[in-house]
């Protein structure tokens, strides 16, 4: 295991499982902590305990519920990572309940007696007994004196703790209105610095949470229903959420802040949009109509949405992604609020995760293509139907998106390590190693900051599914996906499940490809199959052909500009140029990026004709790349604005600026990094800091 790049999963899920979590927190924005406790309902994995059968020690066989309250015995005192003296057992045979956690201040762990197995919001627990515990960098270890097996470990334990401001699972920032906000950054180390938990995906459970906040704040969580809100005597109010769906704890999402709410009426599932006041009108205008159409499209193809509600939250500008889906809640970036509403399709992607990634999860988290590749594939299908495109328009749109994604993937593969380009890096085996008597599984590259900005799993997975779809036809492939959902809903899967189903239903596809070829050429290697590289849009694709025609016009202007001085140029007839859609304009800018000799005057004309600073984030990103490549100093203010408002898309630009031959560009990157550092997600901070250190060294 590479301790700097791989993410350890320490909890001993083969011995004991958490069936239910009950959280009770108070949110303190001044201290930037959640404080309270979590109660875990535990269940031994094995049906009987061999150790107890063999061991004649009566104490081992005595039910845990009859134990008297005891104080923790301090043996071999050590300083823990949270700075408190806590006991660490010298007895290697004592049973330990090991939980994944990081950067949590644990104050006390107790076993709860005289309690029914049903946990409710109003439960009062009595007869608590103190348990021994120890924390290290990645785990919380809990044990009880003279208990040597999971069957005699308390079935209910209460962990009193607080989070730390620097915990990597929560981001404490300001909203676009300058008000306090905190939300999960669960995608990197998941939720282990919010609460002690079992992180391996197979350790699924239900949960409930009661969170007390300032009376004006709003709490959003990934629970099943809208919350029960209670006014408390201390001036705070509490939000109570729960879920009855058994899910990995990595899917729990949380956000606390001060937002406005818009409810989309007469829609099932219940849909609400939340945004800070400064973005609220834009968010409602762009997505309140699109969301119902997109849901109708999703249900047209895949049946009813699998969760009872959708809360869409526009998170602060430091959000490190364009979107993130959890059960019942979707986080969206402000970068999706485009004047031409051309970025709505990203919401279609997140809605697709309701089935692919949430209803069906990956057993091996490194096989992200099972969620991201599927969601990217369904994104176009949902979007074109939601926009009521004709069959011809749908084909043109999908071919253009295919072309743009291929260009993006090729560029990415040129600048990333080959081991990060593989869709199935573990090849069906979960990596494990023993350390200090504990078996640790780990997620390869789970802490690799570079991986968080890559789109290989999105795009390469999308291309594979597109190829398999082409072999059997769209209607048949959609039916296959419906069967896949019906067979595996609520389960964790590997890559083989979709392929086994595919070739069972469509054996004739083996004439073109087989499972072994899929693994060797698509999933287990870093290169791109020829089936991707050989793609060209249809000759009659008007959407694409207009883009190429416009590019050729610009190249004719460029040749004129390069040959003659400004004072001697004949006037260009700008009326000949068309007003392009965003994807068409992207194709033009992509092709100009590939050119080696472009007149600086051409860029002024481009900006004047297309008003590029007003286009969507994808277009502005390509435009900023051109500004940096050709050192257009008059455009640096646009680059600075992009880095400030579209953090999730700016990593590549930081690299180009910092490695520039011009001091002004390097200075611009350093300034933006300093100004925005406290708003950036941790992986963003690390990767840019590494770039700066490489230059300074």
XYZ file of C-alpha atoms in Angstrom:
697
model
C 0.000 0.000 0.000
C 1.219 3.479 -0.892
C 0.371 5.491 2.243
C 0.402 8.774 0.315
C -1.899 7.665 -2.496
C -3.973 4.663 -1.385
C -6.895 4.926 1.041
C -7.027 2.293 3.826
C -10.280 0.656 4.914
C -9.536 -0.527 8.447
C -12.879 -1.560 9.961
C -13.217 -5.285 10.712
C -16.416 -5.868 8.748
C -15.769 -9.613 8.582
C -16.264 -9.830 12.359
C -18.958 -7.269 13.178
C -21.255 -4.981 11.214
C -23.052 -1.758 12.037
C -26.734 -2.160 11.174
C -27.887 1.342 12.101
C -26.390 4.733 12.969
C -28.135 7.340 15.108
C -26.484 10.775 14.982
C -27.061 13.712 17.299
C -25.080 16.850 16.420
C -24.925 20.557 17.061
C -23.414 22.678 14.278
C -21.033 25.369 15.579
C -19.964 27.749 12.794
C -17.755 29.786 15.130
C -15.607 26.778 16.048
C -16.219 25.000 12.701
C -17.199 21.706 14.313
C -20.076 19.283 14.595
C -20.370 18.146 18.210
C -22.459 15.370 19.691
C -22.564 11.596 19.506
C -23.403 8.618 17.359
C -25.077 5.430 18.584
C -24.235 2.279 16.649
C -26.364 -0.856 16.578
C -23.981 -3.750 16.007
C -24.402 -7.307 14.804
C -21.804 -10.119 14.780
C -21.165 -11.454 11.295
C -20.857 -15.142 12.153
C -23.839 -17.157 13.358
C -21.882 -18.729 16.189
C -18.616 -17.983 17.893
C -16.069 -20.793 17.634
C -13.883 -19.138 20.234
C -16.694 -19.262 22.797
C -17.452 -22.878 21.982
C -13.846 -23.900 22.530
C -13.210 -21.639 25.476
C -14.542 -22.876 28.822
C -14.122 -19.435 30.388
C -17.577 -18.593 31.794
C -16.926 -14.863 31.545
C -16.610 -15.105 27.796
C -19.993 -16.819 27.572
C -21.734 -14.361 29.878
C -24.180 -12.096 28.030
C -22.880 -8.541 27.652
C -26.132 -7.091 28.939
C -25.438 -8.383 32.456
C -22.137 -6.560 32.828
C -21.878 -3.831 35.450
C -20.701 -0.295 34.713
C -16.917 -0.097 34.747
C -14.390 2.669 34.239
C -11.828 2.230 31.470
C -8.602 0.598 32.568
C -5.616 2.652 31.457
C -2.915 0.269 30.350
C 0.033 1.278 28.209
C -1.070 4.920 27.976
C -0.275 6.529 24.612
C -0.919 9.928 23.106
C -3.579 9.656 20.415
C -3.900 11.758 17.271
C -6.679 13.769 18.910
C -4.339 14.793 21.733
C -5.945 12.897 24.619
C -4.554 10.165 26.797
C -6.576 7.044 26.172
C -5.944 3.432 26.867
C -4.584 0.888 24.463
C -5.001 -2.787 25.254
C -2.015 -5.018 25.844
C -4.149 -8.135 25.373
C -3.930 -9.213 21.746
C -6.809 -11.687 22.232
C -9.398 -9.152 23.318
C -12.040 -8.473 20.667
C -11.917 -5.027 19.118
C -14.587 -3.238 17.162
C -12.547 -1.271 14.636
C -14.089 1.688 12.827
C -12.762 3.905 10.056
C -12.232 7.467 11.241
C -9.846 10.386 10.868
C -9.483 13.795 12.534
C -12.203 13.188 15.129
C -11.908 14.074 18.831
C -13.404 11.124 20.684
C -14.269 11.994 24.289
C -15.970 8.854 25.494
C -17.241 5.475 24.324
C -19.896 3.603 26.265
C -21.885 0.414 25.902
C -25.626 0.868 26.335
C -27.641 -1.572 28.446
C -31.372 -2.135 29.038
C -32.418 -0.873 25.638
C -34.613 -2.335 22.934
C -33.062 -2.921 19.536
C -35.258 -0.240 17.954
C -33.639 3.176 18.080
C -35.913 6.178 17.902
C -35.315 9.906 17.989
C -36.667 10.165 21.540
C -34.748 7.185 22.975
C -33.294 7.584 26.443
C -30.409 5.301 27.274
C -29.545 4.211 30.795
C -27.025 1.949 32.469
C -24.111 2.921 30.253
C -20.768 1.227 30.798
C -17.478 2.791 29.810
C -15.510 1.036 27.069
C -11.826 1.253 26.257
C -10.881 2.990 23.042
C -7.843 4.081 21.082
C -7.497 6.279 18.001
C -4.761 6.393 15.408
C -4.554 8.124 12.034
C -7.138 5.978 10.292
C -9.168 4.151 12.931
C -11.055 4.096 16.213
C -10.545 0.822 18.087
C -13.016 -0.073 20.860
C -12.886 -2.988 23.275
C -14.266 -4.248 26.558
C -12.207 -5.945 29.218
C -12.530 -9.733 29.244
C -14.588 -9.827 26.048
C -12.887 -11.977 23.424
C -15.459 -12.311 20.646
C -17.951 -10.249 18.675
C -20.929 -12.130 20.154
C -20.229 -10.819 23.636
C -19.451 -7.287 22.566
C -22.196 -4.742 23.391
C -24.820 -4.558 20.668
C -25.311 -0.823 21.249
C -22.435 1.596 21.731
C -22.417 5.367 22.053
C -19.458 7.413 20.824
C -19.310 11.001 22.093
C -17.074 13.151 19.929
C -16.586 16.296 17.905
C -15.232 16.833 14.404
C -12.153 18.930 13.708
C -12.112 22.093 11.548
C -9.407 20.562 9.354
C -11.217 17.247 8.835
C -11.146 16.308 5.174
C -14.776 15.209 4.944
C -16.285 18.632 5.698
C -15.654 21.960 4.015
C -16.389 25.049 6.139
C -16.678 28.008 3.758
C -18.810 31.026 2.854
C -21.640 30.945 0.363
C -21.658 33.292 -2.616
C -23.563 35.689 -0.333
C -20.756 35.643 2.224
C -22.703 33.608 4.796
C -21.521 30.532 6.708
C -21.866 27.143 5.081
C -20.590 23.610 5.640
C -21.038 20.596 3.404
C -19.551 17.157 2.959
C -16.573 16.559 0.800
C -17.281 12.849 0.881
C -15.776 11.964 -2.471
C -12.155 11.833 -1.317
C -11.908 10.116 2.090
C -15.704 9.723 2.285
C -17.333 10.503 5.643
C -14.772 9.211 8.121
C -13.953 12.652 9.535
C -17.659 13.357 10.137
C -18.351 10.195 12.140
C -16.663 6.875 12.982
C -18.068 4.328 10.553
C -17.447 1.237 8.499
C -16.262 2.451 5.093
C -16.025 -0.731 2.962
C -18.918 -0.554 0.480
C -20.326 -3.915 1.568
C -20.876 -2.516 5.105
C -24.311 -1.060 4.397
C -26.681 0.289 7.045
C -29.615 2.569 7.776
C -29.276 5.837 9.678
C -31.092 8.704 11.345
C -29.799 12.113 12.369
C -30.864 15.030 14.521
C -28.869 18.204 13.829
C -29.291 21.422 15.834
C -28.488 24.675 14.038
C -29.027 28.417 14.164
C -32.699 29.301 13.751
C -32.155 30.836 10.285
C -30.032 27.997 8.899
C -31.238 25.195 6.630
C -30.046 21.592 6.930
C -30.086 19.318 3.883
C -29.326 15.613 4.139
C -29.722 12.516 2.006
C -32.590 11.108 4.095
C -35.724 9.562 2.640
C -38.245 12.312 3.419
C -38.273 16.028 4.084
C -37.104 16.683 7.643
C -39.053 17.095 10.833
C -38.101 20.550 12.156
C -38.395 21.315 15.874
C -37.867 24.616 17.658
C -35.615 24.119 20.694
C -35.667 26.006 24.005
C -32.149 27.361 23.486
C -33.081 29.358 20.390
C -31.770 26.720 18.002
C -33.876 24.474 15.821
C -33.304 20.807 15.047
C -33.666 18.955 11.776
C -34.457 15.247 11.935
C -33.703 13.056 8.911
C -33.712 9.288 8.474
C -33.354 6.623 5.821
C -34.811 3.129 5.708
C -32.747 2.230 2.657
C -29.720 0.090 3.431
C -26.802 1.942 1.852
C -23.028 2.388 2.218
C -22.267 5.232 4.611
C -20.260 6.955 1.892
C -23.623 7.936 0.369
C -24.620 10.084 3.366
C -24.570 13.731 2.297
C -24.935 16.797 4.506
C -25.052 20.548 3.940
C -25.843 23.376 6.360
C -26.211 26.967 5.239
C -28.449 29.922 4.500
C -30.295 29.391 1.215
C -33.560 30.233 -0.486
C -35.891 27.387 -1.417
C -38.009 26.805 -4.517
C -40.459 23.885 -4.589
C -41.432 22.465 -7.967
C -45.150 21.788 -7.587
C -47.107 18.738 -8.724
C -44.058 16.574 -9.251
C -43.134 13.148 -7.891
C -40.561 12.651 -6.569
C -40.682 15.877 -4.567
C -38.203 18.320 -6.120
C -36.757 21.426 -4.466
C -34.036 23.856 -5.557
C -31.807 25.580 -2.992
C -29.385 28.392 -3.763
C -27.962 31.505 -2.130
C -29.942 34.646 -2.827
C -27.430 35.963 -5.376
C -27.870 32.862 -7.570
C -31.458 31.963 -6.758
C -33.261 33.507 -9.749
C -30.743 32.069 -12.219
C -30.972 28.601 -10.653
C -34.765 28.538 -10.656
C -35.021 29.937 -14.189
C -32.617 27.400 -15.658
C -33.548 24.233 -13.788
C -37.152 24.465 -12.537
C -38.467 23.591 -16.005
C -35.645 21.311 -17.077
C -35.733 19.098 -13.972
C -39.308 17.824 -14.492
C -38.644 17.159 -18.183
C -35.436 15.310 -17.347
C -37.167 13.175 -14.703
C -39.922 12.304 -17.170
C -37.255 11.241 -19.658
C -35.479 9.132 -17.062
C -38.723 7.409 -16.126
C -39.542 6.902 -19.810
C -36.370 4.877 -20.253
C -35.671 3.354 -16.825
C -38.954 3.502 -14.871
C -39.704 5.539 -11.741
C -36.845 7.402 -10.062
C -35.649 5.156 -7.211
C -35.667 7.808 -4.441
C -38.628 9.737 -2.983
C -37.262 13.267 -3.428
C -34.580 15.338 -5.139
C -33.089 18.394 -3.453
C -30.810 20.323 -5.824
C -28.316 22.523 -3.974
C -25.991 25.054 -5.617
C -22.948 24.867 -3.384
C -20.212 27.514 -2.914
C -17.743 28.253 -5.681
C -15.019 26.127 -4.052
C -16.934 22.959 -4.934
C -14.452 20.670 -6.661
C -16.834 19.116 -9.161
C -19.608 20.118 -11.543
C -22.040 17.827 -9.761
C -22.300 15.134 -7.127
C -25.290 12.853 -6.540
C -26.294 11.257 -3.263
C -29.621 9.664 -2.354
C -32.295 12.381 -2.444
C -29.825 15.264 -2.837
C -27.720 16.565 -5.721
C -24.934 19.122 -5.334
C -24.409 21.339 -8.396
C -21.680 23.840 -9.221
C -22.469 27.459 -10.006
C -20.518 26.852 -13.239
C -23.652 25.190 -14.606
C -25.610 28.459 -14.501
C -25.045 29.480 -18.111
C -26.836 32.341 -19.897
C -27.800 30.044 -22.772
C -28.845 27.217 -20.393
C -26.539 24.916 -22.356
C -25.200 23.069 -19.312
C -28.465 21.512 -18.113
C -27.339 18.111 -19.348
C -25.097 17.813 -16.299
C -28.226 17.470 -14.169
C -29.257 14.572 -16.420
C -25.921 12.951 -15.552
C -26.570 13.309 -11.812
C -30.124 11.990 -12.138
C -28.734 8.914 -13.911
C -26.667 8.233 -10.804
C -29.955 7.473 -9.031
C -29.758 4.094 -10.722
C -26.065 3.796 -11.543
C -23.945 4.464 -8.462
C -26.697 4.657 -5.825
C -29.345 2.003 -6.483
C -26.561 -0.206 -7.862
C -23.092 0.372 -6.431
C -19.605 -0.892 -7.221
C -18.167 -3.592 -4.980
C -14.706 -2.309 -5.880
C -14.606 1.479 -5.602
C -11.804 1.694 -8.149
C -14.232 0.468 -10.825
C -15.792 3.925 -10.981
C -16.771 3.427 -14.582
C -19.711 1.322 -13.329
C -21.297 4.540 -12.102
C -19.603 7.374 -14.014
C -19.448 5.648 -17.385
C -23.096 4.608 -17.155
C -24.214 8.072 -16.013
C -22.314 9.739 -18.878
C -23.879 7.330 -21.368
C -27.411 7.940 -20.061
C -26.828 11.714 -19.853
C -27.243 12.195 -23.603
C -30.252 9.881 -23.791
C -32.085 11.673 -20.978
C -31.136 15.128 -22.231
C -32.135 14.726 -25.872
C -35.502 13.296 -24.849
C -36.016 16.064 -22.267
C -35.327 18.664 -24.979
C -37.799 16.893 -27.304
C -35.233 16.544 -30.078
C -36.126 14.822 -33.325
C -34.336 11.583 -34.099
C -32.103 13.410 -36.581
C -31.261 16.191 -34.107
C -30.571 13.607 -31.399
C -28.083 11.755 -33.614
C -26.311 14.995 -34.532
C -26.102 16.107 -30.902
C -24.777 12.736 -29.700
C -22.130 12.622 -32.425
C -20.909 16.105 -31.525
C -20.742 15.167 -27.828
C -18.861 11.988 -28.762
C -16.349 14.035 -30.763
C -15.781 16.536 -27.946
C -15.406 13.799 -25.336
C -12.878 11.983 -27.471
C -10.819 15.154 -27.761
C -11.002 15.682 -23.985
C -9.982 12.094 -23.234
C -7.064 12.130 -25.669
C -5.734 15.355 -24.136
C -6.099 13.959 -20.622
C -4.293 10.719 -21.403
C -1.312 12.671 -22.729
C -0.754 14.308 -19.334
C -1.579 11.603 -16.770
C 0.150 8.553 -15.370
C -0.692 5.335 -17.176
C -1.726 3.543 -13.976
C -4.514 6.125 -13.541
C -5.896 5.412 -17.014
C -7.048 1.863 -16.247
C -10.743 1.294 -15.552
C -10.236 -1.916 -13.584
C -6.903 -1.507 -11.783
C -7.460 -4.313 -9.252
C -8.681 -6.780 -11.904
C -11.341 -8.195 -9.629
C -9.251 -8.503 -6.461
C -9.540 -6.183 -3.449
C -5.995 -5.305 -2.248
C -5.327 -6.244 1.391
C -2.437 -6.350 3.803
C -1.920 -7.178 7.479
C -0.540 -4.498 9.758
C -0.213 -4.758 13.542
C -2.550 -7.726 13.558
C -5.251 -5.918 11.566
C -6.260 -6.846 8.031
C -6.501 -3.636 6.011
C -8.080 -3.441 2.588
C -7.407 -0.311 0.617
C -8.604 1.712 -2.335
C -5.832 2.058 -4.877
C -5.136 5.769 -5.536
C -7.953 6.683 -3.129
C -5.883 9.646 -1.874
C -4.206 10.485 -5.152
C -5.105 14.137 -5.731
C -4.482 13.848 -9.463
C -7.139 11.166 -9.816
C -9.854 13.458 -8.498
C -9.562 15.692 -11.561
C -9.509 12.967 -14.184
C -12.378 11.947 -16.460
C -11.054 8.587 -17.648
C -13.731 6.565 -15.848
C -16.435 8.876 -17.178
C -15.298 8.938 -20.775
C -13.665 5.595 -21.409
C -16.625 3.899 -19.723
C -18.992 5.953 -21.872
C -17.170 4.921 -25.042
C -17.311 1.234 -24.072
C -21.059 1.374 -23.444
C -21.588 3.313 -26.680
C -19.735 0.605 -28.582
C -21.723 -2.222 -26.957
C -24.938 -0.295 -27.656
C -24.060 0.117 -31.333
C -23.624 -3.648 -31.733
C -27.195 -4.465 -30.667
C -29.144 -1.219 -31.161
C -30.322 1.485 -28.773
C -33.733 0.009 -27.906
C -32.286 -3.387 -27.089
C -29.481 -1.855 -25.049
C -31.882 0.260 -22.984
C -33.935 -2.867 -22.275
C -30.719 -4.588 -21.197
C -30.056 -1.769 -18.727
C -33.588 -2.107 -17.342
C -32.991 -5.832 -16.818
C -29.633 -5.049 -15.217
C -31.332 -2.665 -12.781
C -34.060 -5.173 -11.964
C -31.534 -7.965 -11.347
C -29.036 -6.000 -9.252
C -30.925 -3.137 -7.558
C -29.824 -2.705 -3.964
C -26.634 -4.681 -4.613
C -22.936 -4.081 -5.115
C -21.610 -5.355 -8.415
C -18.439 -5.939 -10.390
C -17.839 -5.377 -14.091
C -18.635 -8.982 -14.938
C -22.346 -8.649 -14.071
C -23.182 -6.323 -16.956
C -21.096 -8.320 -19.436
C -22.575 -11.677 -18.411
C -26.064 -10.269 -18.864
C -25.129 -8.648 -22.181
C -23.763 -11.789 -23.822
C -26.469 -14.007 -22.344
C -29.185 -11.884 -23.948
C -27.267 -11.069 -27.134
C -24.944 -13.994 -27.927
C -24.569 -12.815 -31.537
C -22.513 -9.870 -30.227
C -19.660 -12.365 -29.699
C -19.097 -12.157 -33.451
C -17.722 -8.643 -32.865
C -16.306 -8.756 -29.329
C -16.042 -11.073 -26.337
C -15.573 -10.640 -22.585
C -11.830 -11.310 -22.711
C -11.353 -8.570 -25.336
C -13.384 -6.135 -23.247
C -11.118 -6.732 -20.273
C -7.818 -6.651 -22.176
C -8.519 -3.755 -24.576
C -10.966 -1.623 -22.630
C -10.755 -2.169 -18.868
C -7.257 -3.431 -18.030
C -5.113 -1.237 -20.261
C -4.296 2.439 -20.564
C -4.568 2.829 -24.334
C -7.676 3.642 -26.360
C -9.200 0.923 -28.573
C -9.308 1.594 -32.294
C -13.116 1.521 -32.149
C -12.920 4.891 -30.361
C -10.167 6.421 -32.442
C -11.775 5.554 -35.779
C -14.918 7.570 -35.079
C -15.981 10.397 -37.400
C -19.358 12.172 -37.405
C -21.827 11.285 -40.140
C -21.279 13.157 -43.438
C -24.740 14.746 -43.167
C -24.332 15.924 -39.568
C -25.343 19.555 -39.994
C -24.467 20.502 -36.410
C -20.888 19.336 -36.914
C -20.522 20.477 -40.507
C -21.491 24.054 -39.645
C -18.782 24.034 -36.971
C -16.143 22.899 -39.455
C -17.330 25.482 -41.976
C -16.998 28.231 -39.371
C -13.538 27.016 -38.410
C -12.447 27.121 -42.047
C -13.726 30.708 -42.336
C -11.683 31.697 -39.304
C -8.593 30.046 -40.734
C -9.063 32.039 -43.946
C -9.205 35.204 -41.840
C -6.134 34.047 -39.964
C -4.151 33.611 -43.194
C -5.160 37.131 -44.206
C -4.085 38.536 -40.837
C -0.745 36.726 -40.952
C 0.069 37.950 -44.476
C -0.825 41.627 -44.172
C -0.349 44.384 -41.660
C -3.385 45.847 -39.912
C -3.243 49.082 -41.897
C -3.360 47.266 -45.260
C -5.992 44.599 -44.577
C -9.158 44.568 -46.552
C -12.290 44.593 -44.478
C -13.591 41.157 -43.437
C -17.310 40.553 -43.957
C -18.323 39.391 -40.477
C -21.898 38.874 -41.642
C -20.753 35.595 -43.183
C -20.158 34.094 -39.732
C -22.922 32.167 -37.950
C -23.968 32.417 -34.326
C -22.974 29.018 -33.005
C -24.392 26.874 -30.255
C -22.039 26.232 -27.357
C -21.003 22.736 -28.490
C -20.359 24.028 -32.015
C -18.248 26.847 -30.647
C -16.313 24.320 -28.563
C -15.404 22.426 -31.731
C -14.139 25.643 -33.348
C -12.035 26.582 -30.305
C -10.677 23.046 -29.952
C -9.465 23.095 -33.545
C -7.924 26.546 -33.144
C -6.083 25.237 -30.061
C -4.465 22.638 -32.309
C -3.156 25.313 -34.680
C 0.448 26.392 -34.220
C 0.385 29.790 -35.925
C -2.529 32.067 -35.122
C -2.548 35.832 -35.396
C -3.220 37.614 -32.074
C -5.686 39.846 -33.917
C -7.837 36.806 -34.694
C -8.617 36.356 -31.002
C -9.941 39.882 -30.667
C -12.273 39.154 -33.549
C -13.371 35.857 -31.997
C -14.186 37.590 -28.723
C -16.037 40.375 -30.497
C -18.177 38.059 -32.624
C -19.026 35.464 -29.965
C -18.838 37.528 -26.737
C -16.916 34.649 -25.185
C -16.871 35.881 -21.607
C -20.673 35.461 -21.587
C -20.677 31.855 -22.813
C -20.914 28.689 -20.724
C -18.064 27.418 -18.544
C -16.866 24.831 -21.086
C -16.490 27.480 -23.795
C -14.845 29.939 -21.410
C -12.410 27.246 -20.323
C -11.260 26.644 -23.897
C -11.130 30.390 -24.459
C -8.901 30.836 -21.402
C -6.607 28.105 -22.694
C -6.145 30.110 -25.892
C -5.487 33.308 -23.922
C -2.749 31.563 -21.932
C -1.264 29.713 -24.909
C -0.918 32.920 -26.947
C -0.133 35.188 -23.950
C -2.989 37.591 -24.692
C -2.460 40.057 -21.854
C -5.725 41.877 -22.608
C -7.538 38.622 -21.728
C -5.872 37.927 -18.347
C -8.811 39.466 -16.489
C -11.054 36.814 -18.067
C -8.682 34.066 -16.927
C -8.669 35.482 -13.401
C -12.461 35.611 -13.370
C -12.640 32.025 -14.590
C -10.274 30.788 -11.878
C -12.344 32.626 -9.267
C -15.771 31.456 -10.388
C -15.094 28.024 -11.902
C -12.659 26.397 -9.499
C -13.620 22.857 -10.456
C -12.423 23.386 -14.033
C -9.304 25.456 -13.466
C -6.584 22.963 -12.525
C -5.245 22.653 -16.067
C -5.110 26.444 -16.379
C -3.120 26.709 -13.147
C -0.575 24.324 -14.615
C -0.301 26.310 -17.843
C 0.045 29.629 -16.020
C 2.608 28.402 -13.491
C 4.764 26.847 -16.200
C 4.512 29.887 -18.448
C 7.539 31.734 -19.755
C 5.888 34.993 -18.686
C 6.218 36.257 -15.134
C 2.830 37.997 -15.382
C 1.038 34.686 -15.977
C 2.829 32.888 -13.157
C 2.046 35.816 -10.866
C -1.632 35.637 -11.850
C -1.819 31.964 -10.860
C -0.144 32.560 -7.496
C -2.464 35.484 -6.751
C -5.612 33.467 -7.505
C -4.330 30.586 -5.394
C -3.675 32.871 -2.415
C -7.034 34.604 -2.735
C -9.064 31.415 -3.009
C -7.046 28.989 -0.882
C -9.445 28.935 2.079
C -12.406 28.187 -0.195
C -10.760 25.342 -2.077
C -11.369 21.705 -1.325
C -8.331 19.932 0.173
C -7.308 17.989 -2.931
C -7.437 21.201 -4.955
C -5.171 22.949 -2.433
C -2.694 20.072 -2.499
C -2.403 19.657 -6.258
C -1.829 23.382 -6.924
C 0.567 23.695 -3.981
C 2.530 20.783 -5.456
C 2.714 22.621 -8.792
C 4.071 25.719 -7.066
C 6.618 23.745 -5.056
C 7.852 21.990 -8.212
C 8.484 25.382 -9.818
C 10.153 26.845 -6.724
C 12.438 23.861 -6.147
